[in-house]
Each structure stands twice: as structure tokens, then as C-alpha cells.
PDB file of C-alpha atoms and ligand atoms in Angstrom:
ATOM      1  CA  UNK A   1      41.189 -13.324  84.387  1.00 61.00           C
ATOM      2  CA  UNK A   2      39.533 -16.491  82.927  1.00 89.00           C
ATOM      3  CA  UNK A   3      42.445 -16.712  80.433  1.00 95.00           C
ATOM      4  CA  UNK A   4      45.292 -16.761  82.920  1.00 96.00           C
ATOM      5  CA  UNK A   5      43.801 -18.970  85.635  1.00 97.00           C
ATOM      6  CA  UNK A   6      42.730 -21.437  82.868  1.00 98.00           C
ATOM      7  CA  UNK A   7      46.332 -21.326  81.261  1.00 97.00           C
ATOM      8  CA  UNK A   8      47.812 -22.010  85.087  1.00 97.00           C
ATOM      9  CA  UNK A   9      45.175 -24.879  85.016  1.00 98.00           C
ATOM     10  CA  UNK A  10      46.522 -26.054  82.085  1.00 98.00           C
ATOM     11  CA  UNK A  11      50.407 -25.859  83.238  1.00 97.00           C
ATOM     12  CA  UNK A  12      49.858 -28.047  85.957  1.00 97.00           C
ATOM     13  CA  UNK A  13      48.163 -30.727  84.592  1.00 98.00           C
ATOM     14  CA  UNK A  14      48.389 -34.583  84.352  1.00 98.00           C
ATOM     15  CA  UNK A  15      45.528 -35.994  82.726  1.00 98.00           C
ATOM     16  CA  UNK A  16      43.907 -33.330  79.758  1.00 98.00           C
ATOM     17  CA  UNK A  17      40.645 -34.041  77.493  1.00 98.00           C
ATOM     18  CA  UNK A  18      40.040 -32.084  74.891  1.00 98.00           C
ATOM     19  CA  UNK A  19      36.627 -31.980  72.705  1.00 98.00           C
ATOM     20  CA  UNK A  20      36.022 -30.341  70.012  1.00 98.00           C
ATOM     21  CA  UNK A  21      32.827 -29.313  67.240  1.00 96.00           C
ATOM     22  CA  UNK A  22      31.979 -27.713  64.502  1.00 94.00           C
ATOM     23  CA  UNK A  23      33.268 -24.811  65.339  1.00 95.00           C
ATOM     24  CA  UNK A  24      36.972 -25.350  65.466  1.00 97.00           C
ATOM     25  CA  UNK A  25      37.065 -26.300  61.934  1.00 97.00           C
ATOM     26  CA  UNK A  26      34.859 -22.889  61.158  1.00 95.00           C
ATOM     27  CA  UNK A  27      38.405 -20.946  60.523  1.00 96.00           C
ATOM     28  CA  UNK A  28      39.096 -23.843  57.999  1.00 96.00           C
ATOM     29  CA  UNK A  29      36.382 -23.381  55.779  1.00 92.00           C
ATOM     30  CA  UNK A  30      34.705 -26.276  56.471  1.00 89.00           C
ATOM     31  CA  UNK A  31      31.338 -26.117  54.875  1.00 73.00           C
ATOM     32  CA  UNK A  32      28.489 -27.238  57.448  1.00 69.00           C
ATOM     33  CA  UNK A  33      26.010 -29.881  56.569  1.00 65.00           C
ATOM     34  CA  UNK A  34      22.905 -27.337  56.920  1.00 61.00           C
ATOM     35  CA  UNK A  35      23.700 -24.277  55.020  1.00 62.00           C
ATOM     36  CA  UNK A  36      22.624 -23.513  51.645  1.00 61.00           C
ATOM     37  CA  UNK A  37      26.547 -24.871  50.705  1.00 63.00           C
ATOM     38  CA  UNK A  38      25.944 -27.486  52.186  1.00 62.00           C
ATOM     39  CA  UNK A  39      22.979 -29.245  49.939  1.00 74.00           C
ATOM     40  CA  UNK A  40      23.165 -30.855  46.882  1.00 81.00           C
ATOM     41  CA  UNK A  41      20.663 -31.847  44.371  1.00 83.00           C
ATOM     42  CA  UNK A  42      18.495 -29.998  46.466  1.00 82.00           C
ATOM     43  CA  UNK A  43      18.602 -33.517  48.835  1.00 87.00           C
ATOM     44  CA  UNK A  44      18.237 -32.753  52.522  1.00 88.00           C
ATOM     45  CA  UNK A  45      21.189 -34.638  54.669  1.00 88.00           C
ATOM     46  CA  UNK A  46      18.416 -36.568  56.713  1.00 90.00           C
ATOM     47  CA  UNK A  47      17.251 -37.672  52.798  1.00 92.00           C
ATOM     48  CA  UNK A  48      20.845 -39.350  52.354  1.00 95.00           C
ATOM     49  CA  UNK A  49      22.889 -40.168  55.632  1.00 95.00           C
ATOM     50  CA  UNK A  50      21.127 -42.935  56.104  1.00 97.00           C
ATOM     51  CA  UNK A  51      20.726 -46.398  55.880  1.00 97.00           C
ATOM     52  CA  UNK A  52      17.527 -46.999  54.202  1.00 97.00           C
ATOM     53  CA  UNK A  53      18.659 -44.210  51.520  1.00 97.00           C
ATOM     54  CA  UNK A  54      22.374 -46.422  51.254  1.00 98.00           C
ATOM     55  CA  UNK A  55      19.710 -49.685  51.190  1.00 97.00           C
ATOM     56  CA  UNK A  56      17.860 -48.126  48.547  1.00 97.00           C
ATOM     57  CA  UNK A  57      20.563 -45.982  46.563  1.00 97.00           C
ATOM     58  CA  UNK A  58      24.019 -46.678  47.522  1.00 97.00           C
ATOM     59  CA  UNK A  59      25.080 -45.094  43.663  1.00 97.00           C
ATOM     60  CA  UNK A  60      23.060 -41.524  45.070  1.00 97.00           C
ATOM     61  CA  UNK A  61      24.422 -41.707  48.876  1.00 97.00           C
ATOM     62  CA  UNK A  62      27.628 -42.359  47.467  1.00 97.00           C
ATOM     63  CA  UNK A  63      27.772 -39.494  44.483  1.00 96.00           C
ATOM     64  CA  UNK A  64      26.618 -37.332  47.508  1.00 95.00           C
ATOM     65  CA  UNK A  65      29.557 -38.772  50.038  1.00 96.00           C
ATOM     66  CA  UNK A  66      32.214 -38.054  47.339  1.00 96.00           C
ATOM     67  CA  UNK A  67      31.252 -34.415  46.122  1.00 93.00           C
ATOM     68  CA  UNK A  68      31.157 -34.069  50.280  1.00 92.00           C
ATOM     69  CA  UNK A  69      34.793 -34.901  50.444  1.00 95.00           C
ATOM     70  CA  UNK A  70      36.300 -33.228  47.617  1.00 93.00           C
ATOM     71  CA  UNK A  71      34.751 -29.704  49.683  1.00 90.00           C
ATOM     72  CA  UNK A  72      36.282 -30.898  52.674  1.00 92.00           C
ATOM     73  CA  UNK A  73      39.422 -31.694  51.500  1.00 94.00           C
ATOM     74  CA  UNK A  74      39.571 -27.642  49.792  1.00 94.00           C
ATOM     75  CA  UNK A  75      39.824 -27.156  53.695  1.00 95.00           C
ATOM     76  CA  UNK A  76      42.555 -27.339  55.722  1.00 97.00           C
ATOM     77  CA  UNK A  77      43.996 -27.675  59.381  1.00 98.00           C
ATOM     78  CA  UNK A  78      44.197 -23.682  61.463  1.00 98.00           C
ATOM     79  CA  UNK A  79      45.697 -23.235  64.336  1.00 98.00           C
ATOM     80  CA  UNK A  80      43.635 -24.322  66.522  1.00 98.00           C
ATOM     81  CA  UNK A  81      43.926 -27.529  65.552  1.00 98.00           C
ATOM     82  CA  UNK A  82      48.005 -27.211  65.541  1.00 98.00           C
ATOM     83  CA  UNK A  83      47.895 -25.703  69.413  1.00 98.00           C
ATOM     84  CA  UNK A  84      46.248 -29.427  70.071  1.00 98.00           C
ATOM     85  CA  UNK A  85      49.132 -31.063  68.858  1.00 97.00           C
ATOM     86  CA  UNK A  86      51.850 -29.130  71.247  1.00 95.00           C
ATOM     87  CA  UNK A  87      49.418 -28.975  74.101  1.00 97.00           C
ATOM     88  CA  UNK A  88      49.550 -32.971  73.696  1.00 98.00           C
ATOM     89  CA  UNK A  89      52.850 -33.076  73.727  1.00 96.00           C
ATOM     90  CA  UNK A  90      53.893 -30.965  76.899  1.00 96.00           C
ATOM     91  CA  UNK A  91      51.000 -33.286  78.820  1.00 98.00           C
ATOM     92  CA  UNK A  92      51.548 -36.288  80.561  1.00 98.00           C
ATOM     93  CA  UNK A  93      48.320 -37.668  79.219  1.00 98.00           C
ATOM     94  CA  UNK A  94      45.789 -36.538  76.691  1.00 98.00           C
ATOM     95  CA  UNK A  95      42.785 -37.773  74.864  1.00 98.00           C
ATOM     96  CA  UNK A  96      41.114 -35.605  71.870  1.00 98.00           C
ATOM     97  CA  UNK A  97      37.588 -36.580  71.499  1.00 98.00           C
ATOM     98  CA  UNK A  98      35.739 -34.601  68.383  1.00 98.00           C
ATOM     99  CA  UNK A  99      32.523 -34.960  66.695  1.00 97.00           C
ATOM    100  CA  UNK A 100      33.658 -34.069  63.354  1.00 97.00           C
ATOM    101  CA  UNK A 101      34.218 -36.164  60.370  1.00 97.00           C
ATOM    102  CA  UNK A 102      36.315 -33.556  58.379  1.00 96.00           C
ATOM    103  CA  UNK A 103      39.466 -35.285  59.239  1.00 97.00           C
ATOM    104  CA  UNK A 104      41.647 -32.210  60.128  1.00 98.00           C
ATOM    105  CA  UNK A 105      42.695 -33.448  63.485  1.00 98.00           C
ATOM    106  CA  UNK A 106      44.581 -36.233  61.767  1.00 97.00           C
ATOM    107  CA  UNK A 107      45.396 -33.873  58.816  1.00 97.00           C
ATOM    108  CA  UNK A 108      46.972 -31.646  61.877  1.00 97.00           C
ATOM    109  CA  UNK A 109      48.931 -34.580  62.892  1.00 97.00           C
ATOM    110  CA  UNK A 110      46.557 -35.880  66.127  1.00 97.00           C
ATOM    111  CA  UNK A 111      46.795 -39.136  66.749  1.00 94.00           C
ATOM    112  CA  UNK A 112      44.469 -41.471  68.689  1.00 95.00           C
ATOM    113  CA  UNK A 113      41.350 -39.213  68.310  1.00 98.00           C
ATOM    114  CA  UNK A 114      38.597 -40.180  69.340  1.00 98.00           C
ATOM    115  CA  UNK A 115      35.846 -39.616  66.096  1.00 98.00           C
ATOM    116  CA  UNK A 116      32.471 -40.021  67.896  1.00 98.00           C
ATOM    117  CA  UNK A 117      30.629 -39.047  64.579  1.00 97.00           C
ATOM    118  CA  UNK A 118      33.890 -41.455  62.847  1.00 97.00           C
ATOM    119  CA  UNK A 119      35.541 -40.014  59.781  1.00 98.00           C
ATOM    120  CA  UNK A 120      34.301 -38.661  56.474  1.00 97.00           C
ATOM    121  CA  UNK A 121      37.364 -39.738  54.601  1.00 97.00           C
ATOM    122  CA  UNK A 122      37.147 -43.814  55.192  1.00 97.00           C
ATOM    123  CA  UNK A 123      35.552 -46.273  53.975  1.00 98.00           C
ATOM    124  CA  UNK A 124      33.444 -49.311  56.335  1.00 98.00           C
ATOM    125  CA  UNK A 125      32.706 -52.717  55.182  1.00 98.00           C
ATOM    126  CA  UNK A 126      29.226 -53.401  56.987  1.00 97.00           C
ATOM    127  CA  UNK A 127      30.204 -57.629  55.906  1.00 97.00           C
ATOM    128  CA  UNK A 128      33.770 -57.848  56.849  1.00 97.00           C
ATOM    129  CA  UNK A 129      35.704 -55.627  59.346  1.00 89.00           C
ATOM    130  CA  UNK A 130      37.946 -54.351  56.679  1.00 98.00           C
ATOM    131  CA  UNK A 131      38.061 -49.765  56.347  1.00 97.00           C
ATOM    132  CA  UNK A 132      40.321 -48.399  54.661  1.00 97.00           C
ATOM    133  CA  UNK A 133      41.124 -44.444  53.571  1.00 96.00           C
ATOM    134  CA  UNK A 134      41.492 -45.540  49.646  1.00 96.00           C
ATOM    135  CA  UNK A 135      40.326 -42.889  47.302  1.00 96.00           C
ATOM    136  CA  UNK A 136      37.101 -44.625  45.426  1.00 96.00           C
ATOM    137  CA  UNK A 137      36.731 -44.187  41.608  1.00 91.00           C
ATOM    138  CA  UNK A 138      34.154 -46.292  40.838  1.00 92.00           C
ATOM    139  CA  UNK A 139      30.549 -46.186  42.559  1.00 94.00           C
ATOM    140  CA  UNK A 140      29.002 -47.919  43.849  1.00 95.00           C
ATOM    141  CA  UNK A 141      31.942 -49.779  45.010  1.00 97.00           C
ATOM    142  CA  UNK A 142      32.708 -52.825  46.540  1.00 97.00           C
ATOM    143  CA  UNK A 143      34.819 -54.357  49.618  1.00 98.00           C
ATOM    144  CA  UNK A 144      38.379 -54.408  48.162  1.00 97.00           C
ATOM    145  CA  UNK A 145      38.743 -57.238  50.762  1.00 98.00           C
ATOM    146  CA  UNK A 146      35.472 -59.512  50.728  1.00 98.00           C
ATOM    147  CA  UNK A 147      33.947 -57.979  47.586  1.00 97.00           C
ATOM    148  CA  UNK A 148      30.973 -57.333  49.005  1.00 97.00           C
ATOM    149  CA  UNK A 149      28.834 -53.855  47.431  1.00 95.00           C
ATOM    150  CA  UNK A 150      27.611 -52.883  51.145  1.00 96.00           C
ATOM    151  CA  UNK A 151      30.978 -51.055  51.447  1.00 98.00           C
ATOM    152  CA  UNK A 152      29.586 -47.846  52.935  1.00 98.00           C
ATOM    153  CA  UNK A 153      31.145 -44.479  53.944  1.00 98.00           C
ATOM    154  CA  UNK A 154      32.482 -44.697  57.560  1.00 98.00           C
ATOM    155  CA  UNK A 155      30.759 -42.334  58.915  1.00 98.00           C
ATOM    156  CA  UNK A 156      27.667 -42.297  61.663  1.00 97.00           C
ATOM    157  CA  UNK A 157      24.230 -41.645  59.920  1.00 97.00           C
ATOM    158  CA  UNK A 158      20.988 -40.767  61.568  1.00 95.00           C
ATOM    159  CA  UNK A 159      19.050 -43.638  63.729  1.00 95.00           C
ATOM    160  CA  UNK A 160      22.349 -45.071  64.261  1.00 96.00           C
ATOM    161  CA  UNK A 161      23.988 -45.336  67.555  1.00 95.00           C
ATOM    162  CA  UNK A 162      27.697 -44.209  67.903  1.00 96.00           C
ATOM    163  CA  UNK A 163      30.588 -46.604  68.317  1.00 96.00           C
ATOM    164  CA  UNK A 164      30.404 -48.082  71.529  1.00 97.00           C
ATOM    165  CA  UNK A 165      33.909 -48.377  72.122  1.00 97.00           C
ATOM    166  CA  UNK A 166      34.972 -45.313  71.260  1.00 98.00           C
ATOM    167  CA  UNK A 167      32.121 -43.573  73.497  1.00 98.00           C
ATOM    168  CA  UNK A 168      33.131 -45.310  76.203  1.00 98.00           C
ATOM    169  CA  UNK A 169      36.770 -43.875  75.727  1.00 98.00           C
ATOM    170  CA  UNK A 170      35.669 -40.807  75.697  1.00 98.00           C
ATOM    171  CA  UNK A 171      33.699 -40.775  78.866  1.00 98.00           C
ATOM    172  CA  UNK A 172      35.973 -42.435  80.773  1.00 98.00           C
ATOM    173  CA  UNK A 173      38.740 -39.771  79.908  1.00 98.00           C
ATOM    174  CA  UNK A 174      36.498 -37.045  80.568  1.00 98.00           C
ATOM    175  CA  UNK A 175      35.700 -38.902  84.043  1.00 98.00           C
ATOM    176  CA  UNK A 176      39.290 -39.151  84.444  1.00 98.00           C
ATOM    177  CA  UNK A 177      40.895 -35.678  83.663  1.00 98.00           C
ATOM    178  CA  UNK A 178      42.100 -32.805  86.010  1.00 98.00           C
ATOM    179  CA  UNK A 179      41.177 -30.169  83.190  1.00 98.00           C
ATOM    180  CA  UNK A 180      38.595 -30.827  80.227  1.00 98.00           C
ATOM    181  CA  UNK A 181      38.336 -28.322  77.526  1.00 98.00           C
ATOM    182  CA  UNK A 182      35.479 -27.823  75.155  1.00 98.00           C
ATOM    183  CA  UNK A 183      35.960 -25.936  71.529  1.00 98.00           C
ATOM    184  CA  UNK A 184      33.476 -25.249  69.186  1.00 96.00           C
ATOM    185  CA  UNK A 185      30.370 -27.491  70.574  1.00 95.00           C
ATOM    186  CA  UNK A 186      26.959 -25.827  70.750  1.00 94.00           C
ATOM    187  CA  UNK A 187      26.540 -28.552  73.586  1.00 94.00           C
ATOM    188  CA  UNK A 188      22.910 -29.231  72.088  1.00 92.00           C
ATOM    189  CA  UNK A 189      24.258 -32.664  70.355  1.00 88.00           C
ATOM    190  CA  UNK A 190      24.181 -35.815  72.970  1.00 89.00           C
ATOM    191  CA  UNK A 191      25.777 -38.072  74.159  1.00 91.00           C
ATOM    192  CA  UNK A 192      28.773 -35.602  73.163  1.00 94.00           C
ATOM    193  CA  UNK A 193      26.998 -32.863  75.513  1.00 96.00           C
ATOM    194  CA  UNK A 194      27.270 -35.266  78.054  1.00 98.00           C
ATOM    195  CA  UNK A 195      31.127 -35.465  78.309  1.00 98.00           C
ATOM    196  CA  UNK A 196      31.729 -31.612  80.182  1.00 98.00           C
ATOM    197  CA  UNK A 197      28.768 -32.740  82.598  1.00 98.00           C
ATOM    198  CA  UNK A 198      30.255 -35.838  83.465  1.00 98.00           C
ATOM    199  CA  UNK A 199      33.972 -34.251  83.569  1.00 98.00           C
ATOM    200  CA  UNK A 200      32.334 -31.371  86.161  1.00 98.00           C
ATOM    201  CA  UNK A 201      30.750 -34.266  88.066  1.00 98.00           C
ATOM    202  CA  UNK A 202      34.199 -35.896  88.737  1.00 98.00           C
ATOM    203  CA  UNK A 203      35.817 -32.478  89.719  1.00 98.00           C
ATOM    204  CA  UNK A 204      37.829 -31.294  86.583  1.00 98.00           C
ATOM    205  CA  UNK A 205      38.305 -27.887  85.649  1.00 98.00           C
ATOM    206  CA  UNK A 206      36.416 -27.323  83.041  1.00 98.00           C
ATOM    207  CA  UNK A 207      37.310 -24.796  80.412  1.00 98.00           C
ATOM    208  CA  UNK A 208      35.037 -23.290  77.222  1.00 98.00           C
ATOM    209  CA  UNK A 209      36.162 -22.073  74.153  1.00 98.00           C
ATOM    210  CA  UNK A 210      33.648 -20.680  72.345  1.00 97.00           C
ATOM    211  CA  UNK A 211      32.761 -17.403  70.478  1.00 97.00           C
ATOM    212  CA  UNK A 212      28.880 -17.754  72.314  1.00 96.00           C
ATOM    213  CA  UNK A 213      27.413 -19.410  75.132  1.00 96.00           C
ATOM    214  CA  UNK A 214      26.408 -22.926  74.994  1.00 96.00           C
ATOM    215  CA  UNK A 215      23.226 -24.197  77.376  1.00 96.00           C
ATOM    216  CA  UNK A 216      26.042 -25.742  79.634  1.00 97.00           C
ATOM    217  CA  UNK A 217      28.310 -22.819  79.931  1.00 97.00           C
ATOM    218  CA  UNK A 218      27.820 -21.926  83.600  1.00 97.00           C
ATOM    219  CA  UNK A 219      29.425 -25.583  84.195  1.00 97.00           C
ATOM    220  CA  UNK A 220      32.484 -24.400  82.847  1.00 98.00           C
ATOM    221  CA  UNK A 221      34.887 -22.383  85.567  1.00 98.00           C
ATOM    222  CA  UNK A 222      36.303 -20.818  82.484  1.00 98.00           C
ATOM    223  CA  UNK A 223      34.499 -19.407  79.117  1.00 97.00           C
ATOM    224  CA  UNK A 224      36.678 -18.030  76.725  1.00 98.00           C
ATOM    225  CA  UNK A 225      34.511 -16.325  74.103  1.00 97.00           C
ATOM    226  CA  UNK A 226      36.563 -15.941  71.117  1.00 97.00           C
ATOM    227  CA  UNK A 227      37.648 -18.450  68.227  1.00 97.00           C
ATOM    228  CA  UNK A 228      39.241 -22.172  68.573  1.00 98.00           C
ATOM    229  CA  UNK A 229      42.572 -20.350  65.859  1.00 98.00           C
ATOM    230  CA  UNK A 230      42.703 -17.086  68.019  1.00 97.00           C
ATOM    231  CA  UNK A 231      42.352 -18.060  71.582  1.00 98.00           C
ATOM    232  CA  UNK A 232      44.026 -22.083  71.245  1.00 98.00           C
ATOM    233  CA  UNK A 233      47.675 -21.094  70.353  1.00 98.00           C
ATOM    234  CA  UNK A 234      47.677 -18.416  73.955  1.00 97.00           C
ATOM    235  CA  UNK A 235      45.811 -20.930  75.932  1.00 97.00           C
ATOM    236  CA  UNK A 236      48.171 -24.067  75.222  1.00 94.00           C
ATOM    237  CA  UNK A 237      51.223 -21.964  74.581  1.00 88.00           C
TER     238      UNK A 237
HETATM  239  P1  NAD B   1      27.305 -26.903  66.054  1.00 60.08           P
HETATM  240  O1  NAD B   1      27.310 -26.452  64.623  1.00 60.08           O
HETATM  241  O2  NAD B   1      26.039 -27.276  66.683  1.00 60.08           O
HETATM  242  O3  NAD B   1      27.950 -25.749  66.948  1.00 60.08           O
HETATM  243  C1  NAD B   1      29.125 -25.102  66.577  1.00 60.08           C
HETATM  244  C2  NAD B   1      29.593 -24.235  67.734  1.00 60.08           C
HETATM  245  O4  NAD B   1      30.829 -23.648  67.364  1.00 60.08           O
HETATM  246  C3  NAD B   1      28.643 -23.093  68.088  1.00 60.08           C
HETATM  247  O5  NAD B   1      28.437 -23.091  69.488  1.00 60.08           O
HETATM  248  C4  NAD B   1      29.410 -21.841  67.634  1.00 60.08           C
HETATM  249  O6  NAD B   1      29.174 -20.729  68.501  1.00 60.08           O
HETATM  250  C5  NAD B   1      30.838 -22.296  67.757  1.00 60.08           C
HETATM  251  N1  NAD B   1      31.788 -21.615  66.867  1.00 60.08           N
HETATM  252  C6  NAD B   1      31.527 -20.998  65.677  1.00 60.08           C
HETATM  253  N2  NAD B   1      32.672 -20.529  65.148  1.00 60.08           N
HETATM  254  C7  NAD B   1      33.665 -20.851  66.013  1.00 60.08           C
HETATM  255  C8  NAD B   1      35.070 -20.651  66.013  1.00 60.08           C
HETATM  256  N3  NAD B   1      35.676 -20.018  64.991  1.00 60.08           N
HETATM  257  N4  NAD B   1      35.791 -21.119  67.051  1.00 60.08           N
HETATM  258  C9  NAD B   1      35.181 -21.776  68.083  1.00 60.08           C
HETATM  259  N5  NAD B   1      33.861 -21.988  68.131  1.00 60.08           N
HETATM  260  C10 NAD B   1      33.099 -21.535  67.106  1.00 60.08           C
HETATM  261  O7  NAD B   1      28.408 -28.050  66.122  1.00 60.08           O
HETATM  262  P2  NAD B   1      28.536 -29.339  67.054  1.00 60.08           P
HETATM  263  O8  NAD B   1      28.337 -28.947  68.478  1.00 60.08           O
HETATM  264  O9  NAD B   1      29.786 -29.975  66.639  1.00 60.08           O
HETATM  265  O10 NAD B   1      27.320 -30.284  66.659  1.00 60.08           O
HETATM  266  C11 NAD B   1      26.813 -30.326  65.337  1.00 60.08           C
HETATM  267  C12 NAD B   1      26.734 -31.693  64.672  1.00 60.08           C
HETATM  268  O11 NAD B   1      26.987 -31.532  63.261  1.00 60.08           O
HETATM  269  C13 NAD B   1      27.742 -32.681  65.141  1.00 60.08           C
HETATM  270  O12 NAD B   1      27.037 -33.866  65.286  1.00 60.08           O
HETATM  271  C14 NAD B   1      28.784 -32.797  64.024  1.00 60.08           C
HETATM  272  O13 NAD B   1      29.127 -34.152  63.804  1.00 60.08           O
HETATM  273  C15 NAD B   1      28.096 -32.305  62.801  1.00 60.08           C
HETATM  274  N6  NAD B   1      28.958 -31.426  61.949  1.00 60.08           N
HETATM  275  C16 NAD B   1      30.277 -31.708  61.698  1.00 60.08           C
HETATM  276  C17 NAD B   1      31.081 -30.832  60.935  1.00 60.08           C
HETATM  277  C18 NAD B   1      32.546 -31.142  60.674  1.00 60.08           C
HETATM  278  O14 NAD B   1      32.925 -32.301  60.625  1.00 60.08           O
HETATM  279  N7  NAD B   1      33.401 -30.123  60.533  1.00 60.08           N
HETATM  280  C19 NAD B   1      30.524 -29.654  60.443  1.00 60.08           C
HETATM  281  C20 NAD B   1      29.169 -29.396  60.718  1.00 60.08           C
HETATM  282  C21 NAD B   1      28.405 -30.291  61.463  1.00 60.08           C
HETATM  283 ZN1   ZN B   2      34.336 -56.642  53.351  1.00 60.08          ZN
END
């Protein structure tokens, strides 16, 4: 019942958001930041992904950032992610908004998405604007375009605030959308929590795909319980 009235939704719709979590790269493998997979050196994340520790120890934050990506990169796109790209293209306007850094949107072939947590892959220059997605050999390393060593992983790290810009993207297309559709968020994590609330306030549909209930789920007209790969491809065929 939910399934067919959301995929109706979905037909005849101009203006589609889409955010994802976690959980829509869970199919893919991707190793999470808590689990006992996901520490090294027996450092806690909140010890490293920050910017006192990068102050301090950019050598350690960035040993730490590079083992990170070599896991990631063992992972790769599912279908879930692929059912975003064909739902995108049968829309007459879409927006993706995700708060993972795994990079498997892009590796999927999104473009435009909207990183609120940015990307684990690049590399930031806090002196210069300069990022860049070059592979780094040797750490710590340094702007390749103003040479400066506070070349930093371009990712957000705790007690920072996200990219304005790119926030304010994302809440204006979830203000702006007939149907919004949530995969994989535990809707704990604000401002991205935020986005379905403000998407119900302006009167979109709002769908939820999601193996377990969230705290927000009763905003959601539809809850699919099942995962992003299995219930994606059907609901954006
Ligand atoms: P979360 O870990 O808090 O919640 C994940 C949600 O996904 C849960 O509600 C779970 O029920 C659901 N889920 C599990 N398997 C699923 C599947 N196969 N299909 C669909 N849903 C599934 O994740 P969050 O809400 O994204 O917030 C956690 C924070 O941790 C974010 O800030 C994020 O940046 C960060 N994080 C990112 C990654 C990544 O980049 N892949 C991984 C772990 C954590
Ligand atoms: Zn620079």
C-alpha cells in the first residue's frame, strides 16, 4: 500500500529531494566510524577529526585519514545508489543531499550532490581555496597550489559548523520539493534531521526508506522498512 502510492507519488513529480545516511552505503560495505572496524590505534574518532588534533598532529590525523580511505575505497556503489541516478534522470528536477563522505554517490555517477558532512576523498587548503581529489603520498603534505602544510582532509570534523552554502541548498530544495525521500538516516544527526521536517512543513510527500523507525517517522506519509539496494530500484523504477 505504502509502496504503490509512494511510487505514484514519485511518477508525477516535478521537483524530487533525495537524502541519504549511513545506511544506504550499509549494502556497500562501508565500515562505520564507531564499530570496533572502525578504530585504529585504538584512537577514538572524536581523538582525531578534529582541529586541535590536525593543529597538534597533522602527520597522526593524516596516517588515520589515509588508512580511512583505502577501507572505503574496498567499497563500492549498490543499487541503491544506481536507482538515484535513473530516478534523476526521468525527473524534471532533483537535488541529492547526503551526509556521507564515502564518495559513492559520485562513484555511482551523481552529480551535484550535496555533501553536508563534504567528502572523504578530497583534499582542503584551510590558506588558499584550492581542493583537489589527488592521491597524497607524502604526509604531512602540503598545498600543491600555495605550499602551505595546513592542507587538511576535506571533510567536516567535530565543533565545526557545516558549509553554509551547501546547507542552505539543501534546505531550500527540501522547502521546495513535491516529494522528499529519506534513506538510511537515523534522523538523530541535525541540522540534516531538520530537512524531512522542513520538507513536511512546506507540504511534500514525504517518503522513508529505512529498515527501522527513525524518531521522525510518523512525519513521513510513507515508511518503507526494508534496505536502500532492495526497496530503491522498485520505488524509482
Ligand atoms: P546512522 O548510522 O545514525 O543511521 C543509519 C540508519 O540507516 C539507521 O537508521 C539504520 O536503521 C539505517 N540502515 C541500516 N542499514 C540500512 C540499509 N541497508 N538500507 C537503508 N537503511 C539502513 O547514520 P546517519 O543518520 O547518516 O548519521 C550518522 C553520522 O555518521 C552522519 O553524520 C554521517 O556523516 C556519519 N557516517 C558516515 C558514513 C559514510 O560516509 N558512509 C558512515 C558512518 C557514519
Ligand atoms: Zn593553498
Amino acid at each position: 500500500m505504502d509502496m504503490s502510492e509512494a511510487k505514484s507519488k514519485i511518477q508525477s513529480a516535478k521537483r524530487i529531494c533525495v537524502s541519504t545516511g549511513a545506511g544506504i552505503s550499509a549494502e556497500s560495505g562501508v565500515p562505520t566510524f564507531r564499530g570496533s572496524d572502525g578504530l585504529w590505534k585504538n584512537f577514538r574518532p572524536e581523538e582525531l577529526a578534529t582541529m586541535d588534533a590536525f593543529l597538534r598532529d597533522s602527520k597522526l590525523v593524516w596516517e588515520w585519514y589515509l588508512w580511512r580511505r583505502e577501507k572505503i575505497k574496498e567499497a563500492k556503489p549498490n543499487a541503491g545508489h544506481s536507482a538515484l541516478i535513473n530516478l534523476a534522470a526521468k525527473v524534471e528536477n532533483f537535488t541529492l543531499v547526503t551526509q556521507n563522505v564515502d564518495n559513492l554517490h559520485r562513484e555511482a555517477g551523481s552529480a551535484g550532490v550535496l555533501e553536508l558532512h563534504g567528502n572523504i576523498m578530497r583534499n582542503q587548503c584551510m590558506n588558499c581555496s584550492h581542493s583537489d581529489y589527488d592521491l597524497i603520498e607524502d604526509i604531512p603534505p602540503h598545498c600543491p597550489a600555495c605550499g602551505n602544510e595546513r592542507y587538511r582532509p576535506g571533510v567536516v570534523w567535530f565543533g565545526e559548523s557545516l558549509p553554509q552554502d551547501v546547507m542552505q541548498k539543501a534546505f531550500d530544495a527540501s522547502a521546495d520539493c513535491d516529494v522528499f525521500i529519506c534513506v538510511g538516516s537515523s534522523n538523530i544527526v541535525y541540522p540534516a534531521a531538520s530537512l524531512p521536517q522542513v520538507a513536511s512543513e512546506e507540504g511534500a510527500y514525504l517518503i522513508e526508506v529505512n529498515p527501522e523507525p527513525t524518531p521522525l517517522s510518523e512525519i513521513f506519509h510513507a515508511s518503507i522498512r526494508g534496505t536502500a539496494a532492495e526497496i530503491l530500484p522498485a520505488l524509482c523504477e
